[in-house]
Amino acid sequence: MSYTINEENVERQQLLAEILNPVAIEILKKVGPLPGSRCLDLGCGQGNTTRMLAGALTPRECIGLDYDANLIAYASAQSNPPGLHFQQGSAMELPFDDASFDVVFTRYLLVHLPDPELAAREMKRVLKPGGRAVAYEPDFTHEFAEPESFGITQMTKIWRGMFPQPTIGRRLPGIFGALGMNVETGTFLGVETGLGPYRRIYRMTLEAMKEGILGRGIETEAEYNAHLAELRRLEEDPKPMVVKFPDFWVIATN
Ligand SMILES: C[S@@+](CC[C@H](N)C(=O)[O-])C[C@H]1O[C@@H](n2cnc3c(N)ncnc32)[C@H](O)[C@@H]1O
């Protein structure tokens, strides 16, 4: 597996961090700081989440894991604090010993996986007794603009057609609860008034997924072009309020 690192992909990840990091940092405040601990970030991508995790929990060691070698090379080449490392590997088969981490974090990874229950079992396996799994995932129920824009409502159909686990958010409490873990749950519904990162990331993501959308027949070429034109229009129009799909999070204690 390899991901192309280009300006658009770097910017999209930065926009994701701009939108989601403030929420994730509030969740992590319920877990730490945990000086002296060992933490793991699954599906770390370009490393933004791993640096956020290390900043929030101040662990002795923090490892970012991703199965994509290009992303691991990119993340490793950034300015990283001491004790933070990146490693290639799969969340479905973690290359770590049982009971070797205090916290295992993951964000927007399980939505991509064929078997998220297996990844959750792996998270529990590598956690020490009393350790915490923190998972934060989307749930593609709906999204909308007010005044209405089909550019936004149509995105729900795109996510549902493109991602193997489009309702993973609502399933998190059940998945970790079934492992006998004690689960705390919450949600986040983001709202954008005026021009901001939501409009931009919607448009950039639609462009990045063009091949998959057409290849899977989720939209015809004409529908895709109209959809993209509407998102471009919205990117210049500060009036509509944009409400993105909900996210769910869990803190599951081992
Ligand atoms: C949407 S990105 C999320 C990045 C980061 N966690 C964040 O929230 O910004 C999903 C990441 O999961 C990685 N990924 C997908 N399947 C994986 C697997 N089986 N094991 C490890 N990483 C995986 C992808 O390479 C990608 O970097």
PDB file of C-alpha atoms and ligand atoms in Angstrom:
ATOM      1  CA  MET A   1       0.000   0.000   0.000  1.00  0.00           C
ATOM      2  CA  SER A   2       1.358   3.450  -0.731  1.00  0.00           C
ATOM      3  CA  TYR A   3      -0.130   6.896  -0.515  1.00  0.00           C
ATOM      4  CA  THR A   4       0.965   9.808  -2.647  1.00  0.00           C
ATOM      5  CA  ILE A   5       2.277  12.670  -0.570  1.00  0.00           C
ATOM      6  CA  ASN A   6       1.396  15.827  -2.455  1.00  0.00           C
ATOM      7  CA  GLU A   7       0.380  19.351  -1.489  1.00  0.00           C
ATOM      8  CA  GLU A   8      -3.364  18.560  -1.585  1.00  0.00           C
ATOM      9  CA  ASN A   9      -3.052  15.487   0.641  1.00  0.00           C
ATOM     10  CA  VAL A  10      -0.849  17.304   3.140  1.00  0.00           C
ATOM     11  CA  GLU A  11      -3.323  20.201   3.249  1.00  0.00           C
ATOM     12  CA  ARG A  12      -6.324  17.864   3.663  1.00  0.00           C
ATOM     13  CA  GLN A  13      -4.675  16.195   6.661  1.00  0.00           C
ATOM     14  CA  GLN A  14      -3.894  19.596   8.140  1.00  0.00           C
ATOM     15  CA  LEU A  15      -7.526  20.687   7.703  1.00  0.00           C
ATOM     16  CA  LEU A  16      -8.655  17.462   9.389  1.00  0.00           C
ATOM     17  CA  ALA A  17      -6.314  18.243  12.280  1.00  0.00           C
ATOM     18  CA  GLU A  18      -7.659  21.831  12.464  1.00  0.00           C
ATOM     19  CA  ILE A  19     -11.241  20.513  12.719  1.00  0.00           C
ATOM     20  CA  LEU A  20     -10.754  17.450  14.926  1.00  0.00           C
ATOM     21  CA  ASN A  21      -7.730  18.113  17.163  1.00  0.00           C
ATOM     22  CA  PRO A  22      -9.489  20.558  19.544  1.00  0.00           C
ATOM     23  CA  VAL A  23     -12.202  17.915  20.157  1.00  0.00           C
ATOM     24  CA  ALA A  24      -9.689  15.067  20.510  1.00  0.00           C
ATOM     25  CA  ILE A  25      -7.553  17.094  22.947  1.00  0.00           C
ATOM     26  CA  GLU A  26     -10.612  17.626  25.198  1.00  0.00           C
ATOM     27  CA  ILE A  27     -11.246  13.858  25.159  1.00  0.00           C
ATOM     28  CA  LEU A  28      -7.604  13.119  25.967  1.00  0.00           C
ATOM     29  CA  LYS A  29      -7.802  15.442  28.981  1.00  0.00           C
ATOM     30  CA  LYS A  30     -10.082  12.781  30.523  1.00  0.00           C
ATOM     31  CA  VAL A  31      -7.215  10.259  30.163  1.00  0.00           C
ATOM     32  CA  GLY A  32      -4.063  12.167  31.126  1.00  0.00           C
ATOM     33  CA  PRO A  33      -1.453  13.642  31.257  1.00  0.00           C
ATOM     34  CA  LEU A  34       0.377  10.376  31.867  1.00  0.00           C
ATOM     35  CA  PRO A  35       4.110  11.100  32.238  1.00  0.00           C
ATOM     36  CA  GLY A  36       6.210   7.932  32.059  1.00  0.00           C
ATOM     37  CA  SER A  37       3.559   6.074  30.037  1.00  0.00           C
ATOM     38  CA  ARG A  38       3.791   4.309  26.683  1.00  0.00           C
ATOM     39  CA  CYS A  39       1.224   5.307  24.026  1.00  0.00           C
ATOM     40  CA  LEU A  40       0.294   4.083  20.578  1.00  0.00           C
ATOM     41  CA  ASP A  41      -1.507   5.889  17.722  1.00  0.00           C
ATOM     42  CA  LEU A  42      -3.055   3.549  15.138  1.00  0.00           C
ATOM     43  CA  GLY A  43      -3.476   4.774  11.539  1.00  0.00           C
ATOM     44  CA  CYS A  44      -1.253   7.771  12.303  1.00  0.00           C
ATOM     45  CA  GLY A  45      -1.132   9.032   8.691  1.00  0.00           C
ATOM     46  CA  GLN A  46       1.218  12.008   8.387  1.00  0.00           C
ATOM     47  CA  GLY A  47       1.824  11.956  12.154  1.00  0.00           C
ATOM     48  CA  ASN A  48      -0.413  14.884  13.187  1.00  0.00           C
ATOM     49  CA  THR A  49      -2.423  12.728  15.592  1.00  0.00           C
ATOM     50  CA  THR A  50       0.692  11.144  17.123  1.00  0.00           C
ATOM     51  CA  ARG A  51       2.212  14.565  17.871  1.00  0.00           C
ATOM     52  CA  MET A  52      -1.156  15.665  19.311  1.00  0.00           C
ATOM     53  CA  LEU A  53      -1.313  12.520  21.489  1.00  0.00           C
ATOM     54  CA  ALA A  54       2.248  13.041  22.724  1.00  0.00           C
ATOM     55  CA  GLY A  55       1.495  16.706  23.482  1.00  0.00           C
ATOM     56  CA  ALA A  56      -1.693  15.863  25.408  1.00  0.00           C
ATOM     57  CA  LEU A  57      -0.449  12.886  27.439  1.00  0.00           C
ATOM     58  CA  THR A  58       3.312  13.698  27.759  1.00  0.00           C
ATOM     59  CA  PRO A  59       4.226   9.975  27.672  1.00  0.00           C
ATOM     60  CA  ARG A  60       7.750   8.576  27.920  1.00  0.00           C
ATOM     61  CA  GLU A  61       7.298   6.903  24.539  1.00  0.00           C
ATOM     62  CA  CYS A  62       4.720   7.415  21.803  1.00  0.00           C
ATOM     63  CA  ILE A  63       4.570   5.279  18.646  1.00  0.00           C
ATOM     64  CA  GLY A  64       2.636   6.168  15.501  1.00  0.00           C
ATOM     65  CA  LEU A  65       1.739   3.131  13.376  1.00  0.00           C
ATOM     66  CA  ASP A  66       0.455   3.134   9.813  1.00  0.00           C
ATOM     67  CA  TYR A  67       0.533   0.442   7.138  1.00  0.00           C
ATOM     68  CA  ASP A  68       1.621   2.939   4.484  1.00  0.00           C
ATOM     69  CA  ALA A  69       5.406   3.189   4.101  1.00  0.00           C
ATOM     70  CA  ASN A  70       5.265   6.613   2.386  1.00  0.00           C
ATOM     71  CA  LEU A  71       3.284   8.097   5.265  1.00  0.00           C
ATOM     72  CA  ILE A  72       5.666   6.616   7.849  1.00  0.00           C
ATOM     73  CA  ALA A  73       8.657   8.115   5.998  1.00  0.00           C
ATOM     74  CA  TYR A  74       6.886  11.494   5.790  1.00  0.00           C
ATOM     75  CA  ALA A  75       5.833  11.464   9.468  1.00  0.00           C
ATOM     76  CA  SER A  76       9.351  10.469  10.588  1.00  0.00           C
ATOM     77  CA  ALA A  77      10.918  13.348   8.605  1.00  0.00           C
ATOM     78  CA  GLN A  78       8.855  16.018  10.446  1.00  0.00           C
ATOM     79  CA  SER A  79      10.047  17.794  13.546  1.00  0.00           C
ATOM     80  CA  ASN A  80       9.139  15.266  16.250  1.00  0.00           C
ATOM     81  CA  PRO A  81       9.772  15.487  19.990  1.00  0.00           C
ATOM     82  CA  PRO A  82      12.064  12.962  21.733  1.00  0.00           C
ATOM     83  CA  GLY A  83      10.384   9.638  22.513  1.00  0.00           C
ATOM     84  CA  LEU A  84       8.096   9.843  19.472  1.00  0.00           C
ATOM     85  CA  HIS A  85       8.650   7.229  16.741  1.00  0.00           C
ATOM     86  CA  PHE A  86       6.830   5.980  13.674  1.00  0.00           C
ATOM     87  CA  GLN A  87       6.601   2.390  12.545  1.00  0.00           C
ATOM     88  CA  GLN A  88       5.010   0.572   9.631  1.00  0.00           C
ATOM     89  CA  GLY A  89       2.504  -2.147  10.507  1.00  0.00           C
ATOM     90  CA  SER A  90      -1.132  -3.182  10.406  1.00  0.00           C
ATOM     91  CA  ALA A  91      -3.762  -2.313  13.004  1.00  0.00           C
ATOM     92  CA  MET A  92      -5.259  -5.760  12.311  1.00  0.00           C
ATOM     93  CA  GLU A  93      -2.084  -7.524  13.490  1.00  0.00           C
ATOM     94  CA  LEU A  94      -0.151  -5.262  15.832  1.00  0.00           C
ATOM     95  CA  PRO A  95       3.607  -5.893  15.962  1.00  0.00           C
ATOM     96  CA  PHE A  96       3.672  -5.395  19.754  1.00  0.00           C
ATOM     97  CA  ASP A  97       3.664  -7.555  22.886  1.00  0.00           C
ATOM     98  CA  ASP A  98       0.564  -8.178  24.974  1.00  0.00           C
ATOM     99  CA  ALA A  99      -0.011  -5.651  27.793  1.00  0.00           C
ATOM    100  CA  SER A 100       2.703  -3.259  26.616  1.00  0.00           C
ATOM    101  CA  PHE A 101       0.863   0.130  26.314  1.00  0.00           C
ATOM    102  CA  ASP A 102      -0.970   2.445  28.709  1.00  0.00           C
ATOM    103  CA  VAL A 103      -3.032   4.145  25.979  1.00  0.00           C
ATOM    104  CA  VAL A 104      -3.932   3.100  22.434  1.00  0.00           C
ATOM    105  CA  PHE A 105      -5.514   5.896  20.409  1.00  0.00           C
ATOM    106  CA  THR A 106      -7.093   5.768  16.984  1.00  0.00           C
ATOM    107  CA  ARG A 107      -8.972   8.325  14.876  1.00  0.00           C
ATOM    108  CA  TYR A 108     -10.712   7.863  11.515  1.00  0.00           C
ATOM    109  CA  LEU A 109      -9.055   4.458  11.039  1.00  0.00           C
ATOM    110  CA  LEU A 110     -11.733   1.867  11.897  1.00  0.00           C
ATOM    111  CA  VAL A 111     -14.025   3.404   9.240  1.00  0.00           C
ATOM    112  CA  HIS A 112     -11.522   2.109   6.638  1.00  0.00           C
ATOM    113  CA  LEU A 113     -11.125  -1.450   7.921  1.00  0.00           C
ATOM    114  CA  PRO A 114     -12.807  -4.663   6.717  1.00  0.00           C
ATOM    115  CA  ASP A 115     -12.860  -6.008  10.297  1.00  0.00           C
ATOM    116  CA  PRO A 116     -12.930  -3.236  12.940  1.00  0.00           C
ATOM    117  CA  GLU A 117     -13.740  -5.772  15.680  1.00  0.00           C
ATOM    118  CA  LEU A 118     -10.386  -7.464  15.020  1.00  0.00           C
ATOM    119  CA  ALA A 119      -8.568  -4.108  15.345  1.00  0.00           C
ATOM    120  CA  ALA A 120     -10.430  -3.452  18.637  1.00  0.00           C
ATOM    121  CA  ARG A 121      -9.334  -6.884  19.941  1.00  0.00           C
ATOM    122  CA  GLU A 122      -5.755  -6.029  18.982  1.00  0.00           C
ATOM    123  CA  MET A 123      -6.039  -2.689  20.823  1.00  0.00           C
ATOM    124  CA  LYS A 124      -7.202  -4.502  23.951  1.00  0.00           C
ATOM    125  CA  ARG A 125      -4.497  -7.184  23.627  1.00  0.00           C
ATOM    126  CA  VAL A 126      -1.630  -4.668  23.685  1.00  0.00           C
ATOM    127  CA  LEU A 127      -3.136  -2.624  26.567  1.00  0.00           C
ATOM    128  CA  LYS A 128      -1.904  -3.100  30.121  1.00  0.00           C
ATOM    129  CA  PRO A 129      -4.545  -3.912  32.752  1.00  0.00           C
ATOM    130  CA  GLY A 130      -6.291  -0.586  33.484  1.00  0.00           C
ATOM    131  CA  GLY A 131      -4.978   0.879  30.214  1.00  0.00           C
ATOM    132  CA  ARG A 132      -7.277   2.946  27.983  1.00  0.00           C
ATOM    133  CA  ALA A 133      -8.323   2.527  24.338  1.00  0.00           C
ATOM    134  CA  VAL A 134      -9.481   5.829  22.845  1.00  0.00           C
ATOM    135  CA  ALA A 135     -11.324   5.565  19.512  1.00  0.00           C
ATOM    136  CA  TYR A 136     -12.825   8.469  17.563  1.00  0.00           C
ATOM    137  CA  GLU A 137     -14.761   7.705  14.389  1.00  0.00           C
ATOM    138  CA  PRO A 138     -17.307   9.276  12.015  1.00  0.00           C
ATOM    139  CA  ASP A 139     -20.894   8.139  11.498  1.00  0.00           C
ATOM    140  CA  PHE A 140     -22.286   8.944   8.072  1.00  0.00           C
ATOM    141  CA  THR A 141     -25.905   9.534   9.074  1.00  0.00           C
ATOM    142  CA  HIS A 142     -26.399  12.939   7.500  1.00  0.00           C
ATOM    143  CA  GLU A 143     -24.886  16.364   6.896  1.00  0.00           C
ATOM    144  CA  PHE A 144     -26.532  19.506   5.631  1.00  0.00           C
ATOM    145  CA  ALA A 145     -26.322  23.209   4.980  1.00  0.00           C
ATOM    146  CA  GLU A 146     -28.799  25.947   5.904  1.00  0.00           C
ATOM    147  CA  PRO A 147     -29.894  27.387   3.467  1.00  0.00           C
ATOM    148  CA  GLU A 148     -29.817  23.949   1.869  1.00  0.00           C
ATOM    149  CA  SER A 149     -27.047  22.852  -0.534  1.00  0.00           C
ATOM    150  CA  PHE A 150     -27.193  19.508  -2.375  1.00  0.00           C
ATOM    151  CA  GLY A 151     -23.383  19.693  -2.441  1.00  0.00           C
ATOM    152  CA  ILE A 152     -23.372  18.861   1.275  1.00  0.00           C
ATOM    153  CA  THR A 153     -26.351  16.461   1.534  1.00  0.00           C
ATOM    154  CA  GLN A 154     -25.022  14.438  -1.416  1.00  0.00           C
ATOM    155  CA  MET A 155     -21.777  13.787   0.512  1.00  0.00           C
ATOM    156  CA  THR A 156     -23.577  11.264   2.757  1.00  0.00           C
ATOM    157  CA  LYS A 157     -24.184   9.063  -0.309  1.00  0.00           C
ATOM    158  CA  ILE A 158     -20.500   9.404  -1.275  1.00  0.00           C
ATOM    159  CA  TRP A 159     -19.176   8.368   2.157  1.00  0.00           C
ATOM    160  CA  ARG A 160     -21.622   5.438   2.332  1.00  0.00           C
ATOM    161  CA  GLY A 161     -20.479   4.219  -1.059  1.00  0.00           C
ATOM    162  CA  MET A 162     -16.754   4.689  -0.433  1.00  0.00           C
ATOM    163  CA  PHE A 163     -16.140   3.491   3.141  1.00  0.00           C
ATOM    164  CA  PRO A 164     -16.474  -0.114   4.329  1.00  0.00           C
ATOM    165  CA  GLN A 165     -17.787   0.918   7.800  1.00  0.00           C
ATOM    166  CA  PRO A 166     -20.032   3.969   7.233  1.00  0.00           C
ATOM    167  CA  THR A 167     -21.801   3.618  10.630  1.00  0.00           C
ATOM    168  CA  ILE A 168     -18.746   2.728  12.719  1.00  0.00           C
ATOM    169  CA  GLY A 169     -19.239   5.744  15.032  1.00  0.00           C
ATOM    170  CA  ARG A 170     -22.480   4.480  16.605  1.00  0.00           C
ATOM    171  CA  ARG A 171     -21.034   0.948  16.869  1.00  0.00           C
ATOM    172  CA  LEU A 172     -17.981   1.900  18.966  1.00  0.00           C
ATOM    173  CA  PRO A 173     -19.598   1.465  22.417  1.00  0.00           C
ATOM    174  CA  GLY A 174     -20.907  -1.990  21.464  1.00  0.00           C
ATOM    175  CA  ILE A 175     -17.609  -3.133  19.923  1.00  0.00           C
ATOM    176  CA  PHE A 176     -15.479  -2.203  22.949  1.00  0.00           C
ATOM    177  CA  GLY A 177     -18.208  -3.135  25.456  1.00  0.00           C
ATOM    178  CA  ALA A 178     -18.341  -6.644  23.949  1.00  0.00           C
ATOM    179  CA  LEU A 179     -14.657  -7.030  24.892  1.00  0.00           C
ATOM    180  CA  GLY A 180     -15.606  -6.590  28.555  1.00  0.00           C
ATOM    181  CA  MET A 181     -14.162  -3.072  28.705  1.00  0.00           C
ATOM    182  CA  ASN A 182     -15.754  -0.269  30.696  1.00  0.00           C
ATOM    183  CA  VAL A 183     -16.833   2.303  28.096  1.00  0.00           C
ATOM    184  CA  GLU A 184     -17.399   6.072  28.292  1.00  0.00           C
ATOM    185  CA  THR A 185     -18.986   7.548  25.143  1.00  0.00           C
ATOM    186  CA  GLY A 186     -19.566  10.962  23.581  1.00  0.00           C
ATOM    187  CA  THR A 187     -20.364  12.653  20.272  1.00  0.00           C
ATOM    188  CA  PHE A 188     -19.289  15.712  18.294  1.00  0.00           C
ATOM    189  CA  LEU A 189     -21.392  17.568  15.735  1.00  0.00           C
ATOM    190  CA  GLY A 190     -19.362  20.253  13.994  1.00  0.00           C
ATOM    191  CA  VAL A 191     -20.925  23.461  12.696  1.00  0.00           C
ATOM    192  CA  GLU A 192     -19.305  26.021  10.400  1.00  0.00           C
ATOM    193  CA  THR A 193     -20.696  29.531  10.036  1.00  0.00           C
ATOM    194  CA  GLY A 194     -18.899  31.569   7.392  1.00  0.00           C
ATOM    195  CA  LEU A 195     -15.992  30.483   5.203  1.00  0.00           C
ATOM    196  CA  GLY A 196     -13.771  27.885   6.879  1.00  0.00           C
ATOM    197  CA  PRO A 197     -12.098  24.473   6.728  1.00  0.00           C
ATOM    198  CA  TYR A 198     -15.301  22.363   6.329  1.00  0.00           C
ATOM    199  CA  ARG A 199     -16.148  23.784   2.925  1.00  0.00           C
ATOM    200  CA  ARG A 200     -12.565  23.389   1.760  1.00  0.00           C
ATOM    201  CA  ILE A 201     -12.105  19.800   2.969  1.00  0.00           C
ATOM    202  CA  TYR A 202     -15.453  18.711   1.453  1.00  0.00           C
ATOM    203  CA  ARG A 203     -14.397  20.053  -1.951  1.00  0.00           C
ATOM    204  CA  MET A 204     -10.853  18.676  -1.738  1.00  0.00           C
ATOM    205  CA  THR A 205     -12.070  15.246  -0.638  1.00  0.00           C
ATOM    206  CA  LEU A 206     -14.592  15.035  -3.464  1.00  0.00           C
ATOM    207  CA  GLU A 207     -11.772  15.803  -5.909  1.00  0.00           C
ATOM    208  CA  ALA A 208      -9.455  13.246  -4.297  1.00  0.00           C
ATOM    209  CA  MET A 209     -12.132  10.510  -4.508  1.00  0.00           C
ATOM    210  CA  LYS A 210     -13.194  11.201  -8.102  1.00  0.00           C
ATOM    211  CA  GLU A 211     -11.886   7.927  -9.529  1.00  0.00           C
ATOM    212  CA  GLY A 212     -13.560   5.809  -6.835  1.00  0.00           C
ATOM    213  CA  ILE A 213     -16.872   7.691  -7.086  1.00  0.00           C
ATOM    214  CA  LEU A 214     -17.097   7.231 -10.857  1.00  0.00           C
ATOM    215  CA  GLY A 215     -15.611   3.715 -10.794  1.00  0.00           C
ATOM    216  CA  ARG A 216     -18.210   2.507  -8.273  1.00  0.00           C
ATOM    217  CA  GLY A 217     -21.041   4.300 -10.057  1.00  0.00           C
ATOM    218  CA  ILE A 218     -21.901   6.384  -6.975  1.00  0.00           C
ATOM    219  CA  GLU A 219     -22.291   9.387  -9.271  1.00  0.00           C
ATOM    220  CA  THR A 220     -22.280   9.690 -13.050  1.00  0.00           C
ATOM    221  CA  GLU A 221     -19.702  12.034 -14.558  1.00  0.00           C
ATOM    222  CA  ALA A 222     -22.402  14.704 -15.055  1.00  0.00           C
ATOM    223  CA  GLU A 223     -23.592  14.341 -11.434  1.00  0.00           C
ATOM    224  CA  TYR A 224     -20.006  14.481 -10.196  1.00  0.00           C
ATOM    225  CA  ASN A 225     -19.289  17.674 -12.168  1.00  0.00           C
ATOM    226  CA  ALA A 226     -22.473  19.353 -10.869  1.00  0.00           C
ATOM    227  CA  HIS A 227     -21.615  18.258  -7.322  1.00  0.00           C
ATOM    228  CA  LEU A 228     -18.079  19.647  -7.552  1.00  0.00           C
ATOM    229  CA  ALA A 229     -19.364  22.929  -9.031  1.00  0.00           C
ATOM    230  CA  GLU A 230     -21.800  23.303  -6.103  1.00  0.00           C
ATOM    231  CA  LEU A 231     -19.033  22.682  -3.526  1.00  0.00           C
ATOM    232  CA  ARG A 232     -16.816  25.229  -5.323  1.00  0.00           C
ATOM    233  CA  ARG A 233     -19.692  27.738  -5.202  1.00  0.00           C
ATOM    234  CA  LEU A 234     -20.167  27.075  -1.482  1.00  0.00           C
ATOM    235  CA  GLU A 235     -16.456  27.615  -0.863  1.00  0.00           C
ATOM    236  CA  GLU A 236     -16.958  31.225  -1.975  1.00  0.00           C
ATOM    237  CA  ASP A 237     -20.313  31.769  -0.209  1.00  0.00           C
ATOM    238  CA  PRO A 238     -20.092  32.532   3.512  1.00  0.00           C
ATOM    239  CA  LYS A 239     -23.881  32.630   4.062  1.00  0.00           C
ATOM    240  CA  PRO A 240     -24.892  28.955   4.484  1.00  0.00           C
ATOM    241  CA  MET A 241     -24.193  27.251   7.797  1.00  0.00           C
ATOM    242  CA  VAL A 242     -22.547  23.859   7.164  1.00  0.00           C
ATOM    243  CA  VAL A 243     -23.149  20.976   9.590  1.00  0.00           C
ATOM    244  CA  LYS A 244     -20.929  17.956   9.141  1.00  0.00           C
ATOM    245  CA  PHE A 245     -21.770  14.309   9.943  1.00  0.00           C
ATOM    246  CA  PRO A 246     -21.519  13.354  13.628  1.00  0.00           C
ATOM    247  CA  ASP A 247     -18.457  11.760  15.184  1.00  0.00           C
ATOM    248  CA  PHE A 248     -18.565   9.343  18.127  1.00  0.00           C
ATOM    249  CA  TRP A 249     -15.776   8.663  20.606  1.00  0.00           C
ATOM    250  CA  VAL A 250     -15.157   6.098  23.316  1.00  0.00           C
ATOM    251  CA  ILE A 251     -12.694   5.775  26.150  1.00  0.00           C
ATOM    252  CA  ALA A 252     -12.626   2.052  26.936  1.00  0.00           C
ATOM    253  CA  THR A 253     -10.808   0.918  30.071  1.00  0.00           C
ATOM    254  CA  ASN A 254      -9.156  -2.505  30.063  1.00  0.00           C
TER     255      ASN A 254
HETATM  256  C1  LIG B   1      -8.129   9.097   7.387  1.00  0.00           C
HETATM  257  S1  LIG B   1      -6.488   8.655   7.803  1.00  0.00           S
HETATM  258  C2  LIG B   1      -6.486   9.172   9.503  1.00  0.00           C
HETATM  259  C3  LIG B   1      -5.179   9.771   9.924  1.00  0.00           C
HETATM  260  C4  LIG B   1      -5.140  10.255  11.361  1.00  0.00           C
HETATM  261  N1  LIG B   1      -5.462   9.194  12.299  1.00  0.00           N
HETATM  262  C5  LIG B   1      -6.073  11.436  11.595  1.00  0.00           C
HETATM  263  O1  LIG B   1      -7.060  11.305  12.308  1.00  0.00           O
HETATM  264  O2  LIG B   1      -5.799  12.508  11.034  1.00  0.00           O
HETATM  265  C6  LIG B   1      -6.526   6.874   7.951  1.00  0.00           C
HETATM  266  C7  LIG B   1      -5.144   6.270   8.049  1.00  0.00           C
HETATM  267  O3  LIG B   1      -5.266   4.871   8.357  1.00  0.00           O
HETATM  268  C8  LIG B   1      -4.246   4.167   7.660  1.00  0.00           C
HETATM  269  N2  LIG B   1      -4.644   2.742   7.605  1.00  0.00           N
HETATM  270  C9  LIG B   1      -5.658   2.190   6.878  1.00  0.00           C
HETATM  271  N3  LIG B   1      -5.721   0.847   7.121  1.00  0.00           N
HETATM  272  C10 LIG B   1      -4.749   0.564   8.029  1.00  0.00           C
HETATM  273  C11 LIG B   1      -4.330  -0.630   8.696  1.00  0.00           C
HETATM  274  N4  LIG B   1      -4.917  -1.807   8.462  1.00  0.00           N
HETATM  275  N5  LIG B   1      -3.307  -0.549   9.582  1.00  0.00           N
HETATM  276  C12 LIG B   1      -2.700   0.641   9.836  1.00  0.00           C
HETATM  277  N6  LIG B   1      -3.043   1.793   9.231  1.00  0.00           N
HETATM  278  C13 LIG B   1      -4.060   1.765   8.333  1.00  0.00           C
HETATM  279  C14 LIG B   1      -4.170   4.875   6.324  1.00  0.00           C
HETATM  280  O4  LIG B   1      -2.933   4.634   5.674  1.00  0.00           O
HETATM  281  C15 LIG B   1      -4.340   6.344   6.754  1.00  0.00           C
HETATM  282  O5  LIG B   1      -3.114   6.944   7.021  1.00  0.00           O
END
